[in-house]
Amino acid sequence: SSFVPPLVYAVLGSSRDLLVGLVSIASLILGSMLRQKVSPSKDPLLFLQLAKSITVFLHMKLINLHVKINLII
């Protein structure tokens, strides 16, 4: 089951409907949610700043979770 999606992705290239991995799913969800609040064509600077801020915050949470899991194991 994890062999077929990368093959399809390699053949089709970039697609809005094809998701491979958690990072791409989170990125597409983040982008669609952010576009509902801020238009990238009307205010590109605000859109970029919000995307960067959310990305940094999420990475900090993921690092924190990774450290906690490693301390438990």
C-alpha positions as a printed NumPy array, in Angstrom:
array([[  0.   ,   0.   ,   0.   ],
       [  2.887,   2.401,   0.539],
       [  4.552,   1.444,  -2.739],
       [  1.795,   2.456,  -5.158],
       [  1.211,   6.13 ,  -4.155],
       [  4.829,   7.218,  -4.775],
       [  4.742,   5.497,  -8.171],
       [  1.52 ,   7.242,  -9.139],
       [  2.931,  10.528,  -7.858],
       [  6.106,  10.05 ,  -9.914],
       [  4.078,   9.397, -13.063],
       [  1.506,  12.175, -12.588],
       [  3.771,  14.771, -11.028],
       [  2.189,  17.472,  -8.92 ],
       [ -1.495,  17.119,  -8.171],
       [ -3.995,  18.714,  -5.802],
       [ -5.793,  15.383,  -5.425],
       [ -2.834,  13.122,  -4.799],
       [ -1.305,  13.272,  -1.328],
       [  1.819,  11.37 ,  -0.343],
       [  2.794,  11.574,   3.318],
       [  1.723,  13.607,   6.301],
       [  3.725,  16.72 ,   5.464],
       [  2.05 ,  17.213,   2.099],
       [ -1.39 ,  16.646,   3.618],
       [ -0.719,  19.19 ,   6.362],
       [  0.669,  21.67 ,   3.821],
       [ -2.381,  21.421,   1.574],
       [ -4.767,  21.771,   4.518],
       [ -2.814,  24.755,   5.839],
       [ -2.799,  26.418,   2.426],
       [ -6.515,  25.946,   1.864],
       [ -7.406,  27.186,   5.362],
       [ -5.126,  30.192,   5.016],
       [ -6.592,  31.1  ,   1.59 ],
       [-10.056,  31.252,   3.181],
       [ -8.858,  33.976,   5.556],
       [ -6.269,  35.9  ,   3.487],
       [ -6.057,  36.262,  -0.266],
       [ -2.509,  35.644,  -1.553],
       [ -3.161,  37.886,  -4.568],
       [ -4.551,  40.829,  -2.567],
       [ -2.146,  40.746,   0.375],
       [  0.831,  38.483,  -0.459],
       [  3.027,  39.8  ,   2.373],
       [  0.464,  38.987,   5.076],
       [ -0.207,  35.583,   3.503],
       [  3.508,  34.756,   3.501],
       [  4.035,  36.002,   7.061],
       [  1.115,  33.946,   8.373],
       [  2.275,  30.84 ,   6.513],
       [  5.799,  31.202,   7.91 ],
       [  4.55 ,  31.82 ,  11.453],
       [  2.244,  28.806,  11.402],
       [  4.983,  26.616,   9.935],
       [  7.5  ,  27.62 ,  12.614],
       [  4.938,  27.062,  15.379],
       [  3.988,  23.62 ,  14.053],
       [  7.626,  22.561,  13.734],
       [  8.27 ,  23.628,  17.318],
       [  5.294,  21.511,  18.449],
       [  6.541,  18.529,  16.411],
       [ 10.041,  18.798,  17.892],
       [  8.527,  19.005,  21.375],
       [  6.406,  15.914,  20.693],
       [  9.419,  14.045,  19.304],
       [ 11.467,  14.819,  22.419],
       [  8.634,  13.696,  24.713],
       [  8.203,  10.429,  22.828],
       [ 11.943,   9.737,  22.975],
       [ 11.964,  10.383,  26.729],
       [  9.115,   7.906,  27.232],
       [ 10.724,   5.205,  25.108]])
